Amino acid sequence: MSRTQTLRARAPRMLGGLAALIPLLFVGALFLAPLGALLKRAFDDADAISPIEAWRRTEALTLLGVTVGQAAASAVLAVLVAAPIVWLVATVDFPGALMLRVVVTLPFVLPTVVVGVAFRALGTGLLDGWGVESGLGAILLAHVFLNVAVVVRVVSAVWQQIDPQAIEAARSLGASPLRAFADVVLVRLAPAVAAAAALVFLFCSTSFGVIVILGDGRLRTLETEIYQQGVGYFRIPEAVALSFLQILLVVGALVLARFLGRRGAPSTSDRGVRLRRPRGLGWLPVIAVLIWTTAVLVVPIASLVVRSLRPGGRWSAAGYRLLLENDSGTSVAGSLWYSVTSALVAMVIGVVVGLLAALAVTRFGGTVLARSGAALAILPLGVSAVTLGFGFVVLTTYLPRQIGTSPLLIPAVQALIAIPVVIGLLVPALGEVPQRRREAAAVLGAGPVRVFWTVDMPVIGRSLGAAAGFAFVMAIGEFGATTFLARPNTTTLPVLIGTLMGRPGADSLAAAMAASVLLVAVSAVVVFFVELAAPRAARQVAGGR
């Protein structure tokens, strides 16, 4: 065998190793290194104490109870609120279905700080006096608003795969429609519902922006206390001890969600449920669910828009005029420009690293390197963004100043948080590529890159576009980690909104409301095009953050 033939034969294996190694190095450097820095700083601190003592000083058990309680309540409420919407998405075909998917998905990708502002606007406007502007009730409603999409996507994806013949068989044996639904559909949906609830619990247990805006400093969770101990008091050992307690909590929730999700897989079929067009009285439940969806998901955003135009109780565009004014050297327009550009960079990084990890899993899933890279790339989903951001602050004290102030640091962290979703979208898409086509192209002399471009890309192109869109909106809305890393010249719009909400005065409130509406508009446009372009498979898998 000639040297050229030998190199060509080894090329796929070499590229496979490279595809697995790059995500491994990227996520290792940006994920494991900050956590390691937290540990090192905690043990090196002159006032270092044991984790048990740190938990005692910070009342960690109380914080854990509040965190678990509000997350569990949010998960239960999200399942109940989403149930009618799941039915509509999974079984009914009607004009406007695309817009319904956009309305359901938009809250999930909105910055949590914007959601907090929206419910503050709702509580001081339409629902004034109902206690929605702050407190535990407001936090639970905001969490439901944020996570309805998780339940809808996860459960409707399973519902659409249930074999209709199983339902027909139950009916033929004398079961009533309600009994057939309970015995066939609900039984098969139960694991998916449990998995969706576990995911909602995971996201709510690491909620930061919502609790900061709506908690009014009275409701404390592990997430907010990590920030307070690390940044407010600079008590490193206490913050680190709380961070690792929270890691144990969210990793447990992530493992439970994965386990429950896999349990639901065998109960589905490729035949799937046929979407039906409503006729006559069949429109009544459809209209009722659309009204319910509007009340739950549209009214908070509409209230935010109205309040941005009535900041002082009178119609005014003052908040939008303030967008162009400088405030301590930082304008809202400048923050928006930086947010968009950094999100674009994060999107490119996230798609490239996520695609390489997905290729490593689907092409070389049996190797230790591929499994390690894929597992490590998913881990950021189960770790608090505040913990990650705090870890970066500590890590930069050990690194050269040029790295800590690098303009690529924030986009890289934003990409890290988006990579799990990119992998979740691309792995199923790559699994749809016929292996025979790849082998035929290779036999005809095409190299690995040529095979990917000519065989894989036509199949995964739309999923790749959906992954890019989700990566962009997740990056532009990231708040927890970016709060720690932002500087005057690298202040993102969510961070600036949080800062404005913490300042007294009608002008600050008006600017925060207007900036929030601006972020909602940008996110809505991106989500619309993602839903328009995404294939059905991508819509089903995008339920996880």
Short mmCIF file of C-alpha atoms in Angstrom, two decimals, residues 112-350:
data_model
loop_
_atom_site.label_atom_id
_atom_site.label_comp_id
_atom_site.label_asym_id
_atom_site.label_seq_id
_atom_site.Cartn_x
_atom_site.Cartn_y
_atom_site.Cartn_z
CA THR A 112 -34.68 35.29 32.76
CA VAL A 113 -34.14 38.89 33.76
CA VAL A 114 -36.56 39.97 30.99
CA VAL A 115 -39.15 37.51 32.30
CA GLY A 116 -38.72 39.01 35.77
CA VAL A 117 -39.26 42.48 34.35
CA ALA A 118 -42.35 41.29 32.44
CA PHE A 119 -43.99 39.90 35.58
CA ARG A 120 -43.07 43.01 37.53
CA ALA A 121 -44.87 44.98 34.80
CA LEU A 122 -47.84 42.59 34.93
CA GLY A 123 -48.10 42.85 38.71
CA THR A 124 -48.02 46.65 38.69
CA GLY A 125 -50.37 46.93 35.71
CA LEU A 126 -53.11 44.51 34.68
CA LEU A 127 -52.91 42.39 37.86
CA ASP A 128 -52.18 45.21 40.28
CA GLY A 129 -53.02 44.10 43.81
CA TRP A 130 -52.86 40.39 43.02
CA GLY A 131 -49.35 39.96 44.46
CA VAL A 132 -47.83 39.08 41.10
CA GLU A 133 -45.22 41.85 41.09
CA SER A 134 -42.96 40.10 43.63
CA GLY A 135 -42.74 37.23 46.08
CA LEU A 136 -43.03 33.45 45.83
CA GLY A 137 -46.27 33.54 43.82
CA ALA A 138 -44.73 35.79 41.19
CA ILE A 139 -41.63 33.56 41.00
CA LEU A 140 -43.72 30.41 40.49
CA LEU A 141 -45.78 32.07 37.73
CA ALA A 142 -42.63 33.32 36.01
CA HIS A 143 -41.06 29.84 36.17
CA VAL A 144 -44.19 28.32 34.65
CA PHE A 145 -44.13 30.94 31.89
CA LEU A 146 -40.49 30.12 31.16
CA ASN A 147 -40.82 26.34 31.15
CA VAL A 148 -44.15 25.53 29.53
CA ALA A 149 -42.17 24.96 26.30
CA VAL A 150 -40.13 22.19 27.95
CA VAL A 151 -43.26 20.21 28.84
CA VAL A 152 -44.94 20.88 25.49
CA ARG A 153 -41.94 19.80 23.42
CA VAL A 154 -40.96 16.74 25.42
CA VAL A 155 -44.47 15.33 25.94
CA SER A 156 -45.95 16.22 22.53
CA ALA A 157 -42.96 14.60 20.80
CA VAL A 158 -43.78 11.30 22.55
CA TRP A 159 -47.54 11.68 22.01
CA GLN A 160 -47.05 12.14 18.26
CA GLN A 161 -45.22 8.81 18.09
CA ILE A 162 -47.90 6.70 19.81
CA ASP A 163 -49.25 4.05 17.46
CA PRO A 164 -52.91 4.92 16.71
CA GLN A 165 -53.68 1.21 16.24
CA ALA A 166 -53.18 0.71 19.99
CA ILE A 167 -55.98 3.21 20.66
CA GLU A 168 -58.19 1.60 18.00
CA ALA A 169 -57.59 -1.84 19.52
CA ALA A 170 -58.68 -0.59 22.95
CA ARG A 171 -61.85 0.93 21.43
CA SER A 172 -62.64 -2.29 19.57
CA LEU A 173 -62.50 -4.17 22.88
CA GLY A 174 -65.25 -1.96 24.25
CA ALA A 175 -63.26 0.79 25.99
CA SER A 176 -64.82 4.24 26.00
CA PRO A 177 -62.83 7.12 24.45
CA LEU A 178 -61.86 8.31 27.95
CA ARG A 179 -60.86 4.79 29.08
CA ALA A 180 -58.85 4.20 25.90
CA PHE A 181 -57.07 7.54 26.41
CA ALA A 182 -56.24 6.68 30.03
CA ASP A 183 -55.11 3.11 29.35
CA VAL A 184 -53.16 3.74 26.15
CA VAL A 185 -52.10 7.38 25.86
CA LEU A 186 -51.60 8.41 29.49
CA VAL A 187 -49.67 5.26 30.34
CA ARG A 188 -47.26 5.91 27.47
CA LEU A 189 -46.99 9.61 28.27
CA ALA A 190 -46.28 9.17 32.00
CA PRO A 191 -42.48 8.70 31.65
CA ALA A 192 -42.27 11.70 29.29
CA VAL A 193 -44.28 13.84 31.73
CA ALA A 194 -41.99 12.79 34.57
CA ALA A 195 -38.90 13.52 32.46
CA ALA A 196 -40.24 16.96 31.49
CA ALA A 197 -41.04 17.73 35.14
CA ALA A 198 -37.51 16.72 36.12
CA LEU A 199 -36.08 19.09 33.49
CA VAL A 200 -38.27 21.95 34.72
CA PHE A 201 -37.13 21.20 38.27
CA LEU A 202 -33.53 21.34 37.05
CA PHE A 203 -33.96 24.72 35.37
CA CYS A 204 -35.91 26.24 38.28
CA SER A 205 -33.40 25.02 40.87
CA THR A 206 -30.74 27.12 39.09
CA SER A 207 -32.98 30.13 38.44
CA PHE A 208 -31.23 33.43 39.10
CA GLY A 209 -32.59 36.38 37.14
CA VAL A 210 -36.24 35.69 38.00
CA ILE A 211 -35.51 35.39 41.72
CA VAL A 212 -33.26 38.45 41.76
CA ILE A 213 -35.95 40.62 40.12
CA LEU A 214 -39.07 39.17 41.78
CA GLY A 215 -37.66 37.98 45.10
CA ASP A 216 -36.99 41.53 46.34
CA GLY A 217 -34.05 40.20 48.37
CA ARG A 218 -36.38 38.37 50.75
CA LEU A 219 -36.57 35.00 49.04
CA ARG A 220 -33.12 33.39 49.07
CA THR A 221 -32.13 30.25 47.17
CA LEU A 222 -28.81 28.46 46.72
CA GLU A 223 -28.30 30.34 43.45
CA THR A 224 -28.80 33.83 44.84
CA GLU A 225 -26.84 33.06 48.00
CA ILE A 226 -23.84 31.88 45.97
CA TYR A 227 -23.84 35.28 44.29
CA GLN A 228 -24.30 37.11 47.59
CA GLN A 229 -21.54 35.22 49.41
CA GLY A 230 -19.09 35.33 46.50
CA VAL A 231 -19.64 38.85 45.18
CA GLY A 232 -21.48 40.70 47.94
CA TYR A 233 -19.40 39.49 50.89
CA PHE A 234 -16.47 37.87 49.05
CA ARG A 235 -16.63 34.86 51.35
CA ILE A 236 -15.03 32.35 49.01
CA PRO A 237 -15.23 29.18 51.17
CA GLU A 238 -18.93 29.70 51.85
CA ALA A 239 -19.70 30.40 48.19
CA VAL A 240 -17.74 27.35 47.05
CA ALA A 241 -19.45 25.07 49.58
CA LEU A 242 -22.87 26.26 48.40
CA SER A 243 -21.81 25.88 44.75
CA PHE A 244 -20.91 22.23 45.16
CA LEU A 245 -24.08 21.53 47.14
CA GLN A 246 -26.03 22.94 44.22
CA ILE A 247 -23.99 20.90 41.71
CA LEU A 248 -25.03 17.73 43.56
CA LEU A 249 -28.66 18.83 43.41
CA VAL A 250 -28.79 19.70 39.71
CA VAL A 251 -26.70 16.75 38.54
CA GLY A 252 -29.10 14.48 40.41
CA ALA A 253 -32.03 16.15 38.67
CA LEU A 254 -30.28 15.84 35.29
CA VAL A 255 -29.60 12.12 35.80
CA LEU A 256 -33.23 11.59 36.84
CA ALA A 257 -34.49 13.44 33.75
CA ARG A 258 -32.28 11.33 31.45
CA PHE A 259 -33.38 8.11 33.16
CA LEU A 260 -37.08 8.94 32.97
CA GLY A 261 -36.74 10.08 29.35
CA ARG A 262 -35.21 6.76 28.32
CA ARG A 263 -37.94 4.83 30.10
CA GLY A 264 -40.48 6.53 27.86
CA ALA A 265 -38.76 5.59 24.59
CA PRO A 266 -39.94 1.96 24.16
CA SER A 267 -43.62 2.96 24.30
CA THR A 268 -43.53 4.91 21.03
CA SER A 269 -43.90 3.98 17.38
CA ASP A 270 -42.67 5.38 14.10
CA ARG A 271 -46.22 5.39 12.72
CA GLY A 272 -47.34 8.18 14.99
CA VAL A 273 -50.61 9.99 15.59
CA ARG A 274 -52.27 11.71 12.65
CA LEU A 275 -52.99 15.39 13.22
CA ARG A 276 -56.67 16.08 12.61
CA ARG A 277 -58.31 19.22 11.29
CA PRO A 278 -61.07 20.53 13.59
CA ARG A 279 -64.57 20.92 12.16
CA GLY A 280 -67.78 22.32 13.54
CA LEU A 281 -67.99 21.98 17.32
CA GLY A 282 -64.48 20.52 17.26
CA TRP A 283 -63.24 24.11 17.10
CA LEU A 284 -64.54 24.87 20.61
CA PRO A 285 -61.78 23.07 22.56
CA VAL A 286 -59.19 24.42 20.12
CA ILE A 287 -60.36 28.00 20.69
CA ALA A 288 -60.48 27.40 24.45
CA VAL A 289 -56.85 26.20 24.48
CA LEU A 290 -55.75 29.14 22.31
CA ILE A 291 -57.38 31.54 24.79
CA TRP A 292 -55.63 29.69 27.64
CA THR A 293 -52.29 29.94 25.81
CA THR A 294 -52.82 33.65 25.23
CA ALA A 295 -53.58 34.26 28.90
CA VAL A 296 -50.58 32.27 30.10
CA LEU A 297 -47.92 33.15 27.53
CA VAL A 298 -48.96 36.27 25.62
CA VAL A 299 -50.43 38.49 28.33
CA PRO A 300 -47.14 38.86 30.30
CA ILE A 301 -45.28 39.96 27.15
CA ALA A 302 -48.12 42.26 26.11
CA SER A 303 -48.11 43.77 29.60
CA LEU A 304 -44.38 44.42 29.27
CA VAL A 305 -44.92 46.22 25.96
CA VAL A 306 -47.73 48.35 27.40
CA ARG A 307 -45.73 49.25 30.51
CA SER A 308 -42.74 50.22 28.38
CA LEU A 309 -45.03 52.78 26.69
CA ARG A 310 -46.68 53.86 29.99
CA PRO A 311 -43.73 53.95 32.43
CA GLY A 312 -45.30 56.60 34.65
CA GLY A 313 -48.96 55.85 34.03
CA ARG A 314 -49.09 58.10 30.96
CA TRP A 315 -48.39 57.15 27.36
CA SER A 316 -44.83 58.07 26.51
CA ALA A 317 -41.89 56.86 24.42
CA ALA A 318 -39.40 58.18 26.99
CA GLY A 319 -38.05 54.71 27.73
CA TYR A 320 -37.20 54.13 24.08
CA ARG A 321 -35.57 57.56 23.78
CA LEU A 322 -33.37 56.65 26.73
CA LEU A 323 -32.05 53.68 24.75
CA LEU A 324 -29.76 56.01 22.82
CA GLU A 325 -28.49 57.94 25.84
CA ASN A 326 -25.27 57.08 27.61
CA ASP A 327 -25.35 56.01 31.24
CA SER A 328 -21.96 55.95 32.91
CA GLY A 329 -20.30 55.33 29.58
CA THR A 330 -22.65 52.51 28.57
CA SER A 331 -25.68 53.02 26.35
CA VAL A 332 -28.50 50.55 25.81
CA ALA A 333 -27.84 50.73 22.08
CA GLY A 334 -24.17 49.95 22.67
CA SER A 335 -25.09 47.03 24.91
CA LEU A 336 -27.47 45.70 22.28
CA TRP A 337 -24.74 45.91 19.63
CA TYR A 338 -22.30 44.08 21.87
CA SER A 339 -24.96 41.49 22.78
CA VAL A 340 -25.68 40.75 19.12
CA THR A 341 -22.03 40.55 18.06
CA SER A 342 -20.99 38.41 21.03
CA ALA A 343 -24.00 36.14 20.48
CA LEU A 344 -23.02 35.69 16.82
CA VAL A 345 -19.49 34.71 17.84
CA ALA A 346 -20.92 32.38 20.51
CA MET A 347 -23.25 30.87 17.90
CA VAL A 348 -20.35 30.06 15.58
CA ILE A 349 -18.28 28.56 18.42
CA GLY A 350 -21.23 26.60 19.78
#
